[in-house]
mmCIF file of C-alpha atoms in Angstrom:
data_model
loop_
_atom_site.group_PDB
_atom_site.id
_atom_site.type_symbol
_atom_site.label_atom_id
_atom_site.label_comp_id
_atom_site.label_asym_id
_atom_site.label_seq_id
_atom_site.Cartn_x
_atom_site.Cartn_y
_atom_site.Cartn_z
ATOM 1 C CA UNK A 1 -24.805 -27.187 -10.559
ATOM 2 C CA UNK A 2 -22.287 -24.340 -10.498
ATOM 3 C CA UNK A 3 -19.441 -26.841 -10.231
ATOM 4 C CA UNK A 4 -20.770 -28.559 -13.353
ATOM 5 C CA UNK A 5 -20.668 -25.274 -15.290
ATOM 6 C CA UNK A 6 -17.273 -23.956 -14.125
ATOM 7 C CA UNK A 7 -14.266 -25.754 -12.615
ATOM 8 C CA UNK A 8 -13.891 -24.687 -8.966
ATOM 9 C CA UNK A 9 -10.689 -22.757 -9.648
ATOM 10 C CA UNK A 10 -12.246 -20.817 -12.523
ATOM 11 C CA UNK A 11 -15.376 -20.076 -10.504
ATOM 12 C CA UNK A 12 -13.295 -18.796 -7.605
ATOM 13 C CA UNK A 13 -11.173 -16.585 -9.861
ATOM 14 C CA UNK A 14 -14.266 -15.116 -11.541
ATOM 15 C CA UNK A 15 -15.875 -14.412 -8.175
ATOM 16 C CA UNK A 16 -12.764 -12.606 -6.950
ATOM 17 C CA UNK A 17 -12.554 -10.565 -10.157
ATOM 18 C CA UNK A 18 -16.175 -9.468 -9.800
ATOM 19 C CA UNK A 19 -15.700 -8.639 -6.127
ATOM 20 C CA UNK A 20 -12.586 -6.607 -6.914
ATOM 21 C CA UNK A 21 -14.190 -4.402 -9.577
ATOM 22 C CA UNK A 22 -17.332 -3.833 -7.496
ATOM 23 C CA UNK A 23 -15.162 -2.910 -4.519
ATOM 24 C CA UNK A 24 -13.168 -0.509 -6.685
ATOM 25 C CA UNK A 25 -16.315 1.288 -7.816
ATOM 26 C CA UNK A 26 -17.465 1.630 -4.203
ATOM 27 C CA UNK A 27 -14.090 2.913 -3.051
ATOM 28 C CA UNK A 28 -13.962 5.483 -5.872
ATOM 29 C CA UNK A 29 -17.368 6.813 -4.844
ATOM 30 C CA UNK A 30 -16.124 7.076 -1.257
ATOM 31 C CA UNK A 31 -13.163 9.146 -2.448
ATOM 32 C CA UNK A 32 -15.468 11.456 -4.417
ATOM 33 C CA UNK A 33 -17.546 11.897 -1.250
ATOM 34 C CA UNK A 34 -14.394 12.751 0.758
ATOM 35 C CA UNK A 35 -14.725 9.736 3.076
ATOM 36 C CA UNK A 36 -11.809 8.818 5.301
ATOM 37 C CA UNK A 37 -9.876 5.568 5.021
ATOM 38 C CA UNK A 38 -12.387 3.650 7.142
ATOM 39 C CA UNK A 39 -15.282 4.941 5.052
ATOM 40 C CA UNK A 40 -13.484 3.926 1.863
ATOM 41 C CA UNK A 41 -12.962 0.394 3.194
ATOM 42 C CA UNK A 42 -16.562 0.062 4.383
ATOM 43 C CA UNK A 43 -18.027 1.263 1.091
ATOM 44 C CA UNK A 44 -15.749 -1.092 -0.845
ATOM 45 C CA UNK A 45 -16.838 -4.049 1.303
ATOM 46 C CA UNK A 46 -20.522 -3.203 1.138
ATOM 47 C CA UNK A 47 -20.502 -2.721 -2.635
ATOM 48 C CA UNK A 48 -18.582 -5.901 -3.304
ATOM 49 C CA UNK A 49 -20.258 -8.262 -0.848
ATOM 50 C CA UNK A 50 -23.702 -6.813 -0.128
ATOM 51 C CA UNK A 51 -25.583 -8.623 -2.890
ATOM 52 C CA UNK A 52 -24.012 -11.990 -2.160
ATOM 53 C CA UNK A 53 -24.602 -11.640 1.584
ATOM 54 C CA UNK A 54 -28.286 -10.868 0.996
ATOM 55 C CA UNK A 55 -28.631 -13.871 -1.321
ATOM 56 C CA UNK A 56 -26.943 -16.283 1.064
ATOM 57 C CA UNK A 57 -29.024 -15.131 4.032
ATOM 58 C CA UNK A 58 -32.271 -15.504 2.062
ATOM 59 C CA UNK A 59 -31.480 -19.039 0.880
ATOM 60 C CA UNK A 60 -30.032 -20.109 4.227
ATOM 61 C CA UNK A 61 -26.461 -20.615 3.010
ATOM 62 C CA UNK A 62 -24.845 -19.776 6.343
ATOM 63 C CA UNK A 63 -22.273 -18.718 7.152
ATOM 64 C CA UNK A 64 -22.350 -16.647 3.946
ATOM 65 C CA UNK A 65 -19.565 -17.280 1.452
ATOM 66 C CA UNK A 66 -18.090 -13.855 2.209
ATOM 67 C CA UNK A 67 -17.319 -15.003 5.775
ATOM 68 C CA UNK A 68 -16.430 -18.590 4.955
ATOM 69 C CA UNK A 69 -13.757 -17.658 2.404
ATOM 70 C CA UNK A 70 -11.069 -15.243 3.612
ATOM 71 C CA UNK A 71 -10.132 -14.150 0.092
ATOM 72 C CA UNK A 72 -13.667 -12.828 -0.458
ATOM 73 C CA UNK A 73 -13.216 -10.518 2.516
ATOM 74 C CA UNK A 74 -9.625 -9.508 1.824
ATOM 75 C CA UNK A 75 -10.081 -8.694 -1.871
ATOM 76 C CA UNK A 76 -12.308 -5.611 -1.281
ATOM 77 C CA UNK A 77 -9.787 -4.342 1.268
ATOM 78 C CA UNK A 78 -7.008 -4.649 -1.311
ATOM 79 C CA UNK A 79 -9.135 -2.707 -3.795
ATOM 80 C CA UNK A 80 -9.829 -0.050 -1.142
ATOM 81 C CA UNK A 81 -6.101 0.281 -0.384
ATOM 82 C CA UNK A 82 -5.248 0.700 -4.058
ATOM 83 C CA UNK A 83 -7.894 3.383 -4.475
ATOM 84 C CA UNK A 84 -6.799 5.124 -1.268
ATOM 85 C CA UNK A 85 -3.236 5.542 -2.508
ATOM 86 C CA UNK A 86 -3.729 5.600 -6.273
ATOM 87 C CA UNK A 87 -7.183 7.087 -6.786
ATOM 88 C CA UNK A 88 -6.084 9.674 -9.415
ATOM 89 C CA UNK A 89 -4.635 6.891 -11.567
ATOM 90 C CA UNK A 90 -7.621 4.612 -10.937
ATOM 91 C CA UNK A 91 -10.009 7.437 -11.793
ATOM 92 C CA UNK A 92 -8.282 7.898 -15.148
ATOM 93 C CA UNK A 93 -9.082 4.305 -16.080
ATOM 94 C CA UNK A 94 -12.674 4.669 -14.928
ATOM 95 C CA UNK A 95 -13.959 3.570 -18.336
ATOM 96 C CA UNK A 96 -12.055 0.313 -18.014
ATOM 97 C CA UNK A 97 -13.439 -0.108 -14.497
ATOM 98 C CA UNK A 98 -16.953 0.316 -15.903
ATOM 99 C CA UNK A 99 -16.267 -2.437 -18.429
ATOM 100 C CA UNK A 100 -15.078 -4.786 -15.690
ATOM 101 C CA UNK A 101 -18.062 -3.761 -13.588
ATOM 102 C CA UNK A 102 -20.324 -4.823 -16.459
ATOM 103 C CA UNK A 103 -18.543 -8.174 -16.514
ATOM 104 C CA UNK A 104 -19.067 -8.587 -12.760
ATOM 105 C CA UNK A 105 -22.740 -7.694 -13.141
ATOM 106 C CA UNK A 106 -23.133 -10.349 -15.834
ATOM 107 C CA UNK A 107 -21.357 -13.026 -13.840
ATOM 108 C CA UNK A 108 -23.120 -12.373 -10.539
ATOM 109 C CA UNK A 109 -26.663 -12.290 -11.943
ATOM 110 C CA UNK A 110 -26.051 -15.706 -13.536
ATOM 111 C CA UNK A 111 -24.291 -17.379 -10.610
ATOM 112 C CA UNK A 112 -26.732 -15.823 -8.141
ATOM 113 C CA UNK A 113 -29.719 -17.257 -10.011
ATOM 114 C CA UNK A 114 -28.112 -20.673 -10.273
ATOM 115 C CA UNK A 115 -27.150 -20.819 -6.595
ATOM 116 C CA UNK A 116 -30.638 -19.756 -5.491
ATOM 117 C CA UNK A 117 -32.162 -22.552 -7.570
ATOM 118 C CA UNK A 118 -29.709 -25.050 -6.105
ATOM 119 C CA UNK A 119 -31.062 -24.165 -2.659
ATOM 120 C CA UNK A 120 -34.645 -24.972 -3.634
ATOM 121 C CA UNK A 121 -36.136 -21.667 -4.743
ATOM 122 C CA UNK A 122 -38.542 -21.538 -7.672
ATOM 123 C CA UNK A 123 -37.497 -20.147 -11.018
ATOM 124 C CA UNK A 124 -39.021 -16.700 -10.553
ATOM 125 C CA UNK A 125 -37.619 -16.332 -7.049
ATOM 126 C CA UNK A 126 -34.220 -17.570 -8.236
ATOM 127 C CA UNK A 127 -34.121 -14.983 -11.032
ATOM 128 C CA UNK A 128 -35.133 -12.230 -8.592
ATOM 129 C CA UNK A 129 -32.381 -13.286 -6.212
ATOM 130 C CA UNK A 130 -29.904 -13.390 -9.087
ATOM 131 C CA UNK A 131 -30.777 -9.765 -9.808
ATOM 132 C CA UNK A 132 -30.387 -8.923 -6.114
ATOM 133 C CA UNK A 133 -26.959 -10.578 -6.089
ATOM 134 C CA UNK A 134 -25.831 -8.403 -8.989
ATOM 135 C CA UNK A 135 -27.217 -5.034 -7.864
ATOM 136 C CA UNK A 136 -27.685 -5.400 -4.098
ATOM 137 C CA UNK A 137 -24.258 -4.081 -3.189
ATOM 138 C CA UNK A 138 -24.798 -1.008 -5.340
ATOM 139 C CA UNK A 139 -28.109 -0.284 -3.630
ATOM 140 C CA UNK A 140 -26.501 -0.451 -0.184
ATOM 141 C CA UNK A 141 -23.632 1.732 -1.398
ATOM 142 C CA UNK A 142 -25.995 4.435 -2.664
ATOM 143 C CA UNK A 143 -28.060 4.380 0.523
ATOM 144 C CA UNK A 144 -24.939 4.812 2.665
ATOM 145 C CA UNK A 145 -23.870 7.904 0.697
ATOM 146 C CA UNK A 146 -27.397 9.342 0.813
ATOM 147 C CA UNK A 147 -28.140 9.011 -2.903
ATOM 148 C CA UNK A 148 -31.200 7.610 -4.675
ATOM 149 C CA UNK A 149 -30.172 4.037 -5.555
ATOM 150 C CA UNK A 150 -29.350 3.662 -9.232
ATOM 151 C CA UNK A 151 -31.666 0.638 -9.231
ATOM 152 C CA UNK A 152 -34.626 3.028 -8.846
ATOM 153 C CA UNK A 153 -33.439 5.433 -11.545
ATOM 154 C CA UNK A 154 -31.832 3.167 -14.104
ATOM 155 C CA UNK A 155 -30.158 5.910 -16.129
ATOM 156 C CA UNK A 156 -28.001 3.602 -18.178
ATOM 157 C CA UNK A 157 -29.907 0.353 -17.798
ATOM 158 C CA UNK A 158 -27.904 -1.249 -15.015
ATOM 159 C CA UNK A 159 -30.630 -3.451 -13.603
ATOM 160 C CA UNK A 160 -32.312 -4.302 -16.911
ATOM 161 C CA UNK A 161 -29.341 -6.266 -18.351
ATOM 162 C CA UNK A 162 -29.017 -8.167 -15.070
ATOM 163 C CA UNK A 163 -32.731 -8.982 -15.190
ATOM 164 C CA UNK A 164 -32.350 -10.289 -18.734
ATOM 165 C CA UNK A 165 -29.390 -12.463 -17.768
ATOM 166 C CA UNK A 166 -31.131 -13.906 -14.714
ATOM 167 C CA UNK A 167 -34.270 -14.597 -16.767
ATOM 168 C CA UNK A 168 -32.230 -16.398 -19.428
ATOM 169 C CA UNK A 169 -30.776 -18.685 -16.771
ATOM 170 C CA UNK A 170 -34.223 -19.377 -15.318
ATOM 171 C CA UNK A 171 -35.617 -20.225 -18.750
ATOM 172 C CA UNK A 172 -32.647 -22.514 -19.435
ATOM 173 C CA UNK A 173 -33.284 -24.338 -16.167
ATOM 174 C CA UNK A 174 -36.982 -24.680 -16.993
ATOM 175 C CA UNK A 175 -36.098 -26.184 -20.389
ATOM 176 C CA UNK A 176 -33.478 -28.437 -18.768
ATOM 177 C CA UNK A 177 -30.861 -26.894 -21.031
ATOM 178 C CA UNK A 178 -28.600 -25.113 -18.575
ATOM 179 C CA UNK A 179 -25.061 -25.928 -19.606
ATOM 180 C CA UNK A 180 -21.808 -24.163 -20.347
ATOM 181 C CA UNK A 181 -23.092 -22.790 -23.652
ATOM 182 C CA UNK A 182 -26.372 -21.354 -22.361
ATOM 183 C CA UNK A 183 -24.641 -20.011 -19.262
ATOM 184 C CA UNK A 184 -22.016 -18.276 -21.383
ATOM 185 C CA UNK A 185 -24.771 -16.905 -23.625
ATOM 186 C CA UNK A 186 -26.562 -15.375 -20.615
ATOM 187 C CA UNK A 187 -23.319 -13.825 -19.348
ATOM 188 C CA UNK A 188 -22.363 -12.410 -22.748
ATOM 189 C CA UNK A 189 -25.871 -11.067 -23.383
ATOM 190 C CA UNK A 190 -25.915 -9.253 -20.044
ATOM 191 C CA UNK A 191 -22.414 -7.904 -20.603
ATOM 192 C CA UNK A 192 -23.124 -6.640 -24.122
ATOM 193 C CA UNK A 193 -26.443 -5.047 -23.117
ATOM 194 C CA UNK A 194 -24.721 -3.171 -20.322
ATOM 195 C CA UNK A 195 -21.925 -1.960 -22.607
ATOM 196 C CA UNK A 196 -24.434 -0.804 -25.236
ATOM 197 C CA UNK A 197 -26.444 0.997 -22.566
ATOM 198 C CA UNK A 198 -23.323 2.855 -21.445
ATOM 199 C CA UNK A 199 -22.294 3.638 -25.017
ATOM 200 C CA UNK A 200 -25.675 4.916 -26.213
ATOM 201 C CA UNK A 201 -27.060 6.112 -22.861
ATOM 202 C CA UNK A 202 -30.052 3.806 -22.946
ATOM 203 C CA UNK A 203 -32.349 3.973 -19.967
ATOM 204 C CA UNK A 204 -35.471 2.275 -18.712
ATOM 205 C CA UNK A 205 -38.712 4.074 -19.677
ATOM 206 C CA UNK A 206 -40.324 6.637 -17.413
ATOM 207 C CA UNK A 207 -44.018 6.562 -16.492
ATOM 208 C CA UNK A 208 -46.238 6.229 -19.573
ATOM 209 C CA UNK A 209 -47.351 9.529 -21.099
ATOM 210 C CA UNK A 210 -45.798 11.452 -18.214
ATOM 211 C CA UNK A 211 -46.604 15.158 -18.226
ATOM 212 C CA UNK A 212 -45.018 17.339 -15.593
ATOM 213 C CA UNK A 213 -43.672 20.861 -15.303
ATOM 214 C CA UNK A 214 -41.208 19.656 -12.680
ATOM 215 C CA UNK A 215 -37.806 18.853 -14.124
ATOM 216 C CA UNK A 216 -36.255 15.525 -13.304
ATOM 217 C CA UNK A 217 -33.794 15.686 -10.437
ATOM 218 C CA UNK A 218 -30.126 15.238 -11.420
#
């Protein structure tokens, strides 16, 4: 199904681009936490590949793509090396990195959902696994640096756009209308929602009618 939507070369290039920007975000966090070179590399790898590894293990696609394709493993290391030596310059283009990160989020939630369905999962499970593909690496990254995962406190609606994109793919499959146009629409919708959330600081709602004298933790 994925090969019907994207030519193999395009799919591979998009995957590498998403892996690279996710790895860059993980490596930058490692620098801010004063990790050494090994810690920077590990956090880059975990952020970039964690979601895809989880998806592939759940659906039984073994060995996972990250271990079957050398470029998937090398790309995060290249990103980690660039951040290690050039982190002040990379930090200055952090806004651009966030834009690319939004693009990776959009791509991975769509391809993750589609791949899960190809391996026999139902529509709801496929959408859930598409979300896990997109945000799983970020959850592992946050746990490793001892922070509350952003998935649990969606300050700028990171998970919500990915959920929307995965749901759009699932609905398209259910209506037998998954094609290049509907796939592109799901990717663009996720991407635009994420950019708008960053621009206007949208966030998922807190508990209904919450009343508390305790301030929210930073």
